[in-house]
mmCIF file of C-alpha atoms in Angstrom:
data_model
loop_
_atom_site.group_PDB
_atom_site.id
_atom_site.type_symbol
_atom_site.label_atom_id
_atom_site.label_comp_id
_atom_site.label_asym_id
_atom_site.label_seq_id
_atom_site.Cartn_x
_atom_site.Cartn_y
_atom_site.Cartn_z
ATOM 1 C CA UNK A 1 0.000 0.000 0.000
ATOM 2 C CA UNK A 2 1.380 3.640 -1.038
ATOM 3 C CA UNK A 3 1.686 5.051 2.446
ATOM 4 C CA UNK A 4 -0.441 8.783 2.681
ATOM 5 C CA UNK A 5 1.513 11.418 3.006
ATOM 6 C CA UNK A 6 0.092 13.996 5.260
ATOM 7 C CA UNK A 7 1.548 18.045 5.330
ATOM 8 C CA UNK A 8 0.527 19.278 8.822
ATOM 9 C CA UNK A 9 0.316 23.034 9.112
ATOM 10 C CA UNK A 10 0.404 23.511 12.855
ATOM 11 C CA UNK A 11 1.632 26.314 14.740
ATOM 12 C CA UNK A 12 1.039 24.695 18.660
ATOM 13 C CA UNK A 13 3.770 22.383 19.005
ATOM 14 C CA UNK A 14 1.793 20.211 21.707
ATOM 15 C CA UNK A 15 -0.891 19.594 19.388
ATOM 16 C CA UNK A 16 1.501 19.014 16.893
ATOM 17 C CA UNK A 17 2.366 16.250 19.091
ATOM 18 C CA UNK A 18 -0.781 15.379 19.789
ATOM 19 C CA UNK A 19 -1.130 14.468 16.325
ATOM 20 C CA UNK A 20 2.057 12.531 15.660
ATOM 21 C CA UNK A 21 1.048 10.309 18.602
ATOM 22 C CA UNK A 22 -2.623 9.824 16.844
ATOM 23 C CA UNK A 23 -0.959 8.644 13.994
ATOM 24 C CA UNK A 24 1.805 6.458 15.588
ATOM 25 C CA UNK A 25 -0.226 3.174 15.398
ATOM 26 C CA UNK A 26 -0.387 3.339 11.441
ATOM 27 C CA UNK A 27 3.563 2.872 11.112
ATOM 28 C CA UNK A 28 4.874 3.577 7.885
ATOM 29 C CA UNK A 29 1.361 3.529 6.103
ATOM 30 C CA UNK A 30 1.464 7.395 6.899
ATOM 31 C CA UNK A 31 4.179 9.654 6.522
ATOM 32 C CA UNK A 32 3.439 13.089 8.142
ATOM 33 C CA UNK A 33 5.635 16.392 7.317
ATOM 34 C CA UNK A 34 4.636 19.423 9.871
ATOM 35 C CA UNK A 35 5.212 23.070 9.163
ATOM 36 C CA UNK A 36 4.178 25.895 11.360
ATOM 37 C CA UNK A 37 2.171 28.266 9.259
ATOM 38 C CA UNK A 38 0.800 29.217 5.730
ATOM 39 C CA UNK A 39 3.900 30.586 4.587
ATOM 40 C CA UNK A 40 6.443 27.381 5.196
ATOM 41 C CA UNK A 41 3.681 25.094 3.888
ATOM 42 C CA UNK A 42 3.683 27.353 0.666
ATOM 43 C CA UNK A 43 7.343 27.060 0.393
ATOM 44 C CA UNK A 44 6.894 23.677 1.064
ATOM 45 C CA UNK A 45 4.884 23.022 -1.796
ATOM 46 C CA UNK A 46 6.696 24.822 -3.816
ATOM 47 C CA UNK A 47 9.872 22.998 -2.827
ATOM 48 C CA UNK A 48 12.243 26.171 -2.211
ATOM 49 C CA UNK A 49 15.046 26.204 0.098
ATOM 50 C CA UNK A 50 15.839 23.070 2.437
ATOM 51 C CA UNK A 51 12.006 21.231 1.006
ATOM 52 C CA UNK A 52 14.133 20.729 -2.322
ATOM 53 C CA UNK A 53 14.870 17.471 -0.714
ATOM 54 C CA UNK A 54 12.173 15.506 -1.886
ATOM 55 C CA UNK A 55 13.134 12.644 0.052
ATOM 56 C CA UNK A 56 13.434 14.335 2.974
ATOM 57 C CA UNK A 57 10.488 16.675 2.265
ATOM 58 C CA UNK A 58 7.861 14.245 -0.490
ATOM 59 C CA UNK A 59 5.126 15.946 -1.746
ATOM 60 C CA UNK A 60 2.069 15.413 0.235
ATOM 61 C CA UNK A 61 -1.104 13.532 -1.081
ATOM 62 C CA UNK A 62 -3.438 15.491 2.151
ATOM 63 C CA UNK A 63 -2.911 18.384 3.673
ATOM 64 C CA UNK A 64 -4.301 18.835 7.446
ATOM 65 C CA UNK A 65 -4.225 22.590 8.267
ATOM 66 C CA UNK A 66 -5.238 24.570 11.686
ATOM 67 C CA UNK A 67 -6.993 28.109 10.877
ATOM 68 C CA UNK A 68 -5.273 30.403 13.218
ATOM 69 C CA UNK A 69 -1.499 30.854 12.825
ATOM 70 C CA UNK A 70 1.197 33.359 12.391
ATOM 71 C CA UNK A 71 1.757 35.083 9.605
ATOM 72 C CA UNK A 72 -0.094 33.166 6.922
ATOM 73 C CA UNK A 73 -3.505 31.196 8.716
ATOM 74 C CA UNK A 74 -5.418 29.064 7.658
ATOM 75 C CA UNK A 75 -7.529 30.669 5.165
ATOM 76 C CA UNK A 76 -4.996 32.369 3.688
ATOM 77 C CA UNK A 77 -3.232 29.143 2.595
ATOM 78 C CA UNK A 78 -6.242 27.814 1.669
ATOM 79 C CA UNK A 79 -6.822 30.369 -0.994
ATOM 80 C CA UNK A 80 -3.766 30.349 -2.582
ATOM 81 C CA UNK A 81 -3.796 26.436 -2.678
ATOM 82 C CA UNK A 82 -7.221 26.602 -4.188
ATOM 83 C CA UNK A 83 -6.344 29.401 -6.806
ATOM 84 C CA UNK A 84 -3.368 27.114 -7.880
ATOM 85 C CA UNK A 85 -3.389 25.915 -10.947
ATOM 86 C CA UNK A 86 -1.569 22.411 -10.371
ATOM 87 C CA UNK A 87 -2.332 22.489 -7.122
ATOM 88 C CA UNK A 88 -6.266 23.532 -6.623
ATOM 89 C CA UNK A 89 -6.571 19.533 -6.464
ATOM 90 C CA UNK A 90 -4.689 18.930 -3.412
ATOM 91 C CA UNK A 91 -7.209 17.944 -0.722
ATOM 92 C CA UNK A 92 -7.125 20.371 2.173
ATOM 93 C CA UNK A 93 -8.583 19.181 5.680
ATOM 94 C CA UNK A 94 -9.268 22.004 7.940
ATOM 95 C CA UNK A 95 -8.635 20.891 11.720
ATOM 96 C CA UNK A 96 -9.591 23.984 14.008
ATOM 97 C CA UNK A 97 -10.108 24.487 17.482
ATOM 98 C CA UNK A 98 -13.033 27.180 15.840
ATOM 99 C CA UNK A 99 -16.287 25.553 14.633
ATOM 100 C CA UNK A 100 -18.007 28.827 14.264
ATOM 101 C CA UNK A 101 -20.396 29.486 11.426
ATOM 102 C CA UNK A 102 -18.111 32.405 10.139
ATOM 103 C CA UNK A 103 -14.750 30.412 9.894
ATOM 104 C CA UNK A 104 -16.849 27.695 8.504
ATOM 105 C CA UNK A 105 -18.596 29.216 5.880
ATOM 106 C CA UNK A 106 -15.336 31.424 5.089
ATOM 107 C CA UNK A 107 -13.476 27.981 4.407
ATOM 108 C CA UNK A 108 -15.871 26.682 2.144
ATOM 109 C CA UNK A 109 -16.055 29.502 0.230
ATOM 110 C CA UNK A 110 -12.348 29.146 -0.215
ATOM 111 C CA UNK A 111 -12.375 25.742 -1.777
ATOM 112 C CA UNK A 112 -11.675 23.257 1.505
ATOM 113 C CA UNK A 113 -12.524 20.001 1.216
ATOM 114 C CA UNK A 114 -13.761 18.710 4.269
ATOM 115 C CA UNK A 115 -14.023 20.603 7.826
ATOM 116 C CA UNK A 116 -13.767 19.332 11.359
ATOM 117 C CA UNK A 117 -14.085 20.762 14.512
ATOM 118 C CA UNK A 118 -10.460 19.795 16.762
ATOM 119 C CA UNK A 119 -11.098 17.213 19.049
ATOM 120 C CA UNK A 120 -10.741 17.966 22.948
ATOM 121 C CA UNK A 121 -10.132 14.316 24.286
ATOM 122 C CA UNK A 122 -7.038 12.851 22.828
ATOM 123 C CA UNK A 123 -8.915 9.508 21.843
ATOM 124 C CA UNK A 124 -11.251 10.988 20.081
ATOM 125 C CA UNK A 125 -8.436 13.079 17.916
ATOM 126 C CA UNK A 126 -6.920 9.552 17.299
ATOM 127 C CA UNK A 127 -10.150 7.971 16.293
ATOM 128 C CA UNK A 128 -10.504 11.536 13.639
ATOM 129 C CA UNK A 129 -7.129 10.730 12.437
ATOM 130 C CA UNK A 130 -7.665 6.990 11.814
ATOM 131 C CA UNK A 131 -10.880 7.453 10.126
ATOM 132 C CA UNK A 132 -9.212 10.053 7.649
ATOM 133 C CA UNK A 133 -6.219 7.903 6.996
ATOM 134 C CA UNK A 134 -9.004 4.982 6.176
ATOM 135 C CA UNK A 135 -10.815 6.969 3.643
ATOM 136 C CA UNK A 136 -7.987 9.073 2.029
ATOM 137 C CA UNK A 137 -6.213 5.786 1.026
ATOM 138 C CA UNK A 138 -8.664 4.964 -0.740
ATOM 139 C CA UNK A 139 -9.812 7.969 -2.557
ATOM 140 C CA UNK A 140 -8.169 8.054 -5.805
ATOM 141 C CA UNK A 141 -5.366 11.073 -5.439
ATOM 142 C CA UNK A 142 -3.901 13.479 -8.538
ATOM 143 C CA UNK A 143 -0.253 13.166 -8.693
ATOM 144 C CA UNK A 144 1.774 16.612 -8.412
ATOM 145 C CA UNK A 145 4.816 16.743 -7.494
ATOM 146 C CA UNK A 146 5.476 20.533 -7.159
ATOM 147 C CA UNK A 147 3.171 23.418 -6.919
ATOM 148 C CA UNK A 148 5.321 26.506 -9.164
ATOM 149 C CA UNK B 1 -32.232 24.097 8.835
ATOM 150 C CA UNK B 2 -30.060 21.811 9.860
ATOM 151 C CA UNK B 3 -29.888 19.031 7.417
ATOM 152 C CA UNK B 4 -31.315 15.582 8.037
ATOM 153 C CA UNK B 5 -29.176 12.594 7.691
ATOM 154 C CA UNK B 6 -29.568 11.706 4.021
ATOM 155 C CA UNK B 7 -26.911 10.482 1.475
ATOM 156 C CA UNK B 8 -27.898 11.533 -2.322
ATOM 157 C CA UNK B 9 -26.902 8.854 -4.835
ATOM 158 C CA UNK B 10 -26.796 10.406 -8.142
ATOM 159 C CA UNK B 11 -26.461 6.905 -10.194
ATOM 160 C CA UNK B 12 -27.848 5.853 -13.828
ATOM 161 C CA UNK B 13 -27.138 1.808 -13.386
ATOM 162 C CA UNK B 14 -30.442 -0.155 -11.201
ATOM 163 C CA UNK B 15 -27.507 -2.264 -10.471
ATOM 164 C CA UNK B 16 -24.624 -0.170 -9.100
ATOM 165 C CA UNK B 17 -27.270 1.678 -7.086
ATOM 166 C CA UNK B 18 -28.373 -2.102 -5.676
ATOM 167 C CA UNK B 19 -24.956 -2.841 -5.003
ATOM 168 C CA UNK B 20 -24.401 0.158 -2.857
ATOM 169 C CA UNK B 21 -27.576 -0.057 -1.131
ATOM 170 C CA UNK B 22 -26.573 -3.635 -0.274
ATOM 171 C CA UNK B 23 -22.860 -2.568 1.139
ATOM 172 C CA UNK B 24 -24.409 0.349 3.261
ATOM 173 C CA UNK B 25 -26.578 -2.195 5.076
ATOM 174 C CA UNK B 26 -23.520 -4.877 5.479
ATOM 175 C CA UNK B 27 -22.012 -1.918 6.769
ATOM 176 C CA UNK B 28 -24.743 -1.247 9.436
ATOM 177 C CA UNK B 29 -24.659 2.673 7.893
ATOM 178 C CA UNK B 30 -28.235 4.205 9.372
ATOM 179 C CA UNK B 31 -28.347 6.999 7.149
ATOM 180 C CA UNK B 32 -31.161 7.142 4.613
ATOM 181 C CA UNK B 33 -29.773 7.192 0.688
ATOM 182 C CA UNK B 34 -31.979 8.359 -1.880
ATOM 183 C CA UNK B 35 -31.211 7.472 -5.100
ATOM 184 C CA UNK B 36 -31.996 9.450 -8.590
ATOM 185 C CA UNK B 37 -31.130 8.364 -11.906
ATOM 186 C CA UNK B 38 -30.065 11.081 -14.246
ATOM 187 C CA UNK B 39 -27.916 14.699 -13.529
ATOM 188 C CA UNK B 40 -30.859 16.613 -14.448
ATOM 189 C CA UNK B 41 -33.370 14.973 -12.150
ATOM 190 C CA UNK B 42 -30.417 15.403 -9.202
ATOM 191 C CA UNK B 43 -30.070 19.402 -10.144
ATOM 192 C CA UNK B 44 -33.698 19.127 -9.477
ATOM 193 C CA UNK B 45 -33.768 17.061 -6.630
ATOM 194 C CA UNK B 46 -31.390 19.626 -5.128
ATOM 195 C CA UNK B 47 -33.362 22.493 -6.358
ATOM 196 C CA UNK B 48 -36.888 21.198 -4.641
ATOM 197 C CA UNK B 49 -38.599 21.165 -8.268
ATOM 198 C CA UNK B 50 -42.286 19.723 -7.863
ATOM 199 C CA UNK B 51 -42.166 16.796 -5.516
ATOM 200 C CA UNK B 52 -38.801 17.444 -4.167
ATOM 201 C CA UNK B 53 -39.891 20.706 -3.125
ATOM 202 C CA UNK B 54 -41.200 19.325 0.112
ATOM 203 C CA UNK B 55 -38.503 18.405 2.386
ATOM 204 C CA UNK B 56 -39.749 16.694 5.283
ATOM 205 C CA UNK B 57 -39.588 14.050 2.415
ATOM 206 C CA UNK B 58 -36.775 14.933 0.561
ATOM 207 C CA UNK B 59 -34.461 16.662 2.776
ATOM 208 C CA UNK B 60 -31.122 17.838 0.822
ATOM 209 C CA UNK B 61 -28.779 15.607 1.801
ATOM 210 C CA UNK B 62 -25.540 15.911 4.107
ATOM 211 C CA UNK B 63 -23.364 13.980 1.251
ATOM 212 C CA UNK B 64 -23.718 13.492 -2.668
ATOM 213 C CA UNK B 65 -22.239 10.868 -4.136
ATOM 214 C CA UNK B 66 -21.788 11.020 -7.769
ATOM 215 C CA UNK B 67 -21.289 9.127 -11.054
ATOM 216 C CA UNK B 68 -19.605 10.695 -13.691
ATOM 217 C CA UNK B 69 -21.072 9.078 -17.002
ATOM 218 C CA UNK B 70 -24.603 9.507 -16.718
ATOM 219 C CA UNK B 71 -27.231 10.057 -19.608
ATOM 220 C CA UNK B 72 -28.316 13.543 -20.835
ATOM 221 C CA UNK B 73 -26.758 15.819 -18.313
ATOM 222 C CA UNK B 74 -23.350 14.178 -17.325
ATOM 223 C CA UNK B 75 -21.302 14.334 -13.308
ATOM 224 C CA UNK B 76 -19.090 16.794 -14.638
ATOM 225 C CA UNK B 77 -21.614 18.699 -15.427
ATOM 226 C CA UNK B 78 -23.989 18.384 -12.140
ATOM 227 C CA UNK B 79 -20.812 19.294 -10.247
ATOM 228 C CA UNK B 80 -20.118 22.674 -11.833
ATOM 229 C CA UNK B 81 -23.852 23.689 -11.746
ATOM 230 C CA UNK B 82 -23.551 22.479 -8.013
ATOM 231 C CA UNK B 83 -20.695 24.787 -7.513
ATOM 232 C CA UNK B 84 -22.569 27.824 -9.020
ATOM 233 C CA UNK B 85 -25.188 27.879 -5.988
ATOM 234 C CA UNK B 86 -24.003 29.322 -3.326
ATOM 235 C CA UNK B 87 -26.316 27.901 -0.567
ATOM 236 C CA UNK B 88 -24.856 24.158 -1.860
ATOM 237 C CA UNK B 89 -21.154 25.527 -1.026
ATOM 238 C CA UNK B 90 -21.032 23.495 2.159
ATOM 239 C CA UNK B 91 -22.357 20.363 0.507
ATOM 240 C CA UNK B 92 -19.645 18.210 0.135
ATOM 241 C CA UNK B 93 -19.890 15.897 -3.652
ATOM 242 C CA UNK B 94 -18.401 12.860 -4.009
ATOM 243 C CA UNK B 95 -17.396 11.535 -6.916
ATOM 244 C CA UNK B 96 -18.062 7.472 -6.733
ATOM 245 C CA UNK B 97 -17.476 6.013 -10.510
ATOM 246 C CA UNK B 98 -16.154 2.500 -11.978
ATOM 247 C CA UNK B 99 -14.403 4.266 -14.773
ATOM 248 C CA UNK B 100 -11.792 7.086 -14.688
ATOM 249 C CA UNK B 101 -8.928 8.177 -16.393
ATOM 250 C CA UNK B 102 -6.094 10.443 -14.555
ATOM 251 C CA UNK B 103 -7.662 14.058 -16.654
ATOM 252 C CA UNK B 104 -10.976 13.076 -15.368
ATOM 253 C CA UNK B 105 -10.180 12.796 -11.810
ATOM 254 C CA UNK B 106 -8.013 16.087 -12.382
ATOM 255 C CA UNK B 107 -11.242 17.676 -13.808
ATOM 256 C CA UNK B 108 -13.540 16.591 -10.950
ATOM 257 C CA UNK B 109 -11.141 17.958 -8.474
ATOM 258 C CA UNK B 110 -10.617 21.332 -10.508
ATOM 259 C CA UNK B 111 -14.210 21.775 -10.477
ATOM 260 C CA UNK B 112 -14.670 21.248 -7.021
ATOM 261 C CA UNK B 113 -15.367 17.294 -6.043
ATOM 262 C CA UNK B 114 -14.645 16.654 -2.615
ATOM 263 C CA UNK B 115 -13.218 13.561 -3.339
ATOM 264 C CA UNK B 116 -12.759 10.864 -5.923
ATOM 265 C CA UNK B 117 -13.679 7.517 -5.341
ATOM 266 C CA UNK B 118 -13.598 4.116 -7.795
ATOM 267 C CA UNK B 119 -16.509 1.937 -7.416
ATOM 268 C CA UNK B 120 -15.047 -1.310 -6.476
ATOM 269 C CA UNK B 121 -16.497 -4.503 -8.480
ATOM 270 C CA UNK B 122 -15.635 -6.331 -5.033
ATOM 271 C CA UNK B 123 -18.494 -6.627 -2.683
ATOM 272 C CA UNK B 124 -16.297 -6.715 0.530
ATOM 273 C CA UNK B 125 -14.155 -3.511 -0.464
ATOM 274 C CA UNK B 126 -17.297 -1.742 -1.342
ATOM 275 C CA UNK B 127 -18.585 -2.329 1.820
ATOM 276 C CA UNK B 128 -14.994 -0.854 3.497
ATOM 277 C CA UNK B 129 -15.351 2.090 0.761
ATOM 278 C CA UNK B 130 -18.884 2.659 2.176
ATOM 279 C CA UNK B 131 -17.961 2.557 6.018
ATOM 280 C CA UNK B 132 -14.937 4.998 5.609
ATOM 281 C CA UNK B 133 -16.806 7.470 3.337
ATOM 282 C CA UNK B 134 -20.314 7.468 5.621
ATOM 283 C CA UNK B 135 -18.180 7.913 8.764
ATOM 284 C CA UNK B 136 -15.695 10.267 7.298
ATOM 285 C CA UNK B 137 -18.394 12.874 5.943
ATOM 286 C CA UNK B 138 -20.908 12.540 8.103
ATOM 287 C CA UNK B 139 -18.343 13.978 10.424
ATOM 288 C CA UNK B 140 -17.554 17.271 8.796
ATOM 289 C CA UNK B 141 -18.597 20.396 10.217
ATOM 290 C CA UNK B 142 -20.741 22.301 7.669
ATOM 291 C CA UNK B 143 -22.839 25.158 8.141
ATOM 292 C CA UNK B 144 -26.834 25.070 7.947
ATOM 293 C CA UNK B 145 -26.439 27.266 4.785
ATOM 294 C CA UNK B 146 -27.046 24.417 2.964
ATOM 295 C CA UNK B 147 -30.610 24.515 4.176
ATOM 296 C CA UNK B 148 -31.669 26.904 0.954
ATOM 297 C CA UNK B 149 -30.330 26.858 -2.431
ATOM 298 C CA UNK B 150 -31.417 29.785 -4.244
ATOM 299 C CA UNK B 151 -34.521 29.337 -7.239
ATOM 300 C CA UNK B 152 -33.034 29.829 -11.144
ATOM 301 C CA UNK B 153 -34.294 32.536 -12.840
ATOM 302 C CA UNK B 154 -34.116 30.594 -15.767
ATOM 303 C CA UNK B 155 -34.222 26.748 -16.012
ATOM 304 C CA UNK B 156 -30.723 25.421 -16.527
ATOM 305 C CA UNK B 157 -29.756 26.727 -19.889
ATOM 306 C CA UNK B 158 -28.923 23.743 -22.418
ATOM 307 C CA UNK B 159 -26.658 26.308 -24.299
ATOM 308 C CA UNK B 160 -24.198 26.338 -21.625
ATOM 309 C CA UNK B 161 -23.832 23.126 -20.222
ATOM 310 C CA UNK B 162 -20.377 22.366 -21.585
ATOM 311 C CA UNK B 163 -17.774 23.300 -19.376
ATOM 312 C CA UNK B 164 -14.400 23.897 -20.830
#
């Protein structure tokens, strides 16, 4: 099986942690990458600087994003992803502490693909994490390797 | 409005639409799907025409799941006309199809599918396929704006269909 590979944009190292941990049980079927805000993930993408390395760095097949972080948040990312022209098919998970109708509707507007309100207990974060690793492996993915 | 719990299958083959009615109940998924046969009668389904205007029974549904080849009015096409109403912003469309070439799933995603599925010929990964997606989108946070999608002035015009 063609392990996921999952871009984290996460500015709160503990949940960053959090969600590391959540994924732990899956081994190498998962491979997670985690950047701190809009800005790195869109160099990310893009490969510049030390994300060159694709090896070190591989292009992700999901991204997982928080909405509120430095610099570039949530949104922000979201709209240049989703204005992209290679890389407006790159499925972006919003994972926010916020569930309120505002941020929701804003991130739909944008282009997100699927929403979810942050967990509180840690078992039911792992339990979010597990069921999106079991459906994005099997959800047929568009192959980019770079985003220009 | 809150949405009720309702999956809409947007599916030309009696068969396919058997199958997957089967591998939700294996799958012990509660949630109601309603099924409609052409792209046309699922633009109206979603726009309350006649019958489907009352929606204590037929609610719009939390998920769509949709076949790309289908007579007449084809997925590619539902999917941009569902990405031109704005109240249907929030409702997430799911491409589920037993044929697809790497452009097509690039053109689904361009145009706004949530995801991309292939309809498996095997009963048992069907019936995985079915658990994951139910759980997985019946999860996501949406907003009730979903509740009203806004009447055409005109019916859908024929002229414009195609989508470049």
């Amino acid at each position: 099986m063609v392990p996921l590979r999952i871009l984290l944009l996460e500015d709160d190292d503990n949940d960053a942690f959090l969600v590391r941990r959540a994924l732990s049980s899956l081994g190498d079927k998962v491979t997670l990458a985690r950047v701190h805000n809009g800005g790195e993930a869109i160099q990310y993408l893009q490969g510049r600087g030390e994300f060159a390395d694709r090896e070190k760095y591989p292009f992700p097949t999901l991204i997982v994003t928080d909405l509120k972080m430095p610099l570039i948040d949530g949104l922000e990312f979201l709209r240049w992803v989703k204005n992209h022209p290679i890389c407006k098919p790159l499925p972006v998970v919003m994972l926010s502490a916020s569930g309120t109708p505002k941020d929701v509707q804003q991130a739909y507007r944008l282009g997100v693909t699927a929403y979810f309100v942050k967990p509180v207990q840690f078992q039911e974060l792992v339990r979010l994490l597990l069921l999106t690793h079991e459906y994005w492996r099997q959800a047929e993915q568009v192959e980019a390797s770079e985003c220009p | 409005m809150e949405n009720r719990e309702l999956v809409l299958l947007v599916e030309d083959s009696d068969d396919d639409a058997l199958m997957l009615r089967r591998a939700f109940k294996v799958a012990a998924i509660a949630i109601p799907l309603a099924h409609v046969k052409s792209g046309t009668q699922a633009v109206s389904y979603l726009r309350g025409d006649g019958d489907y205007g009352n929606r204590t029974v037929h609610p719009l549904p939390k998920i769509v799941l949709l076949d790309l080849g289908l007579p007449e009015m084809d997925g590619y096409e539902v999917l941009t006309w569902i990405r031109e109403q704005p109240g249907l912003r929030t409702l997430p469309v799911i491409v589920l199809t037993g044929l697809a070439t790497g452009d097509g799933i690039v053109r689904a995603y361009q145009l706004g599918a949530n995801s991309f599925l292939m309809k498996s010929a095997d009963f048992e990964q069907l019936v995985t396929l079915s658990k994951a997606l139910a759980e997985y989108w019946l999860e996501t946070k949406a907003t009730p704006a979903a509740g009203k999608v806004e009447p055409f002035k005109t019916p859908y015009p024929p002229d414009q269909r195609r989508v470049a």
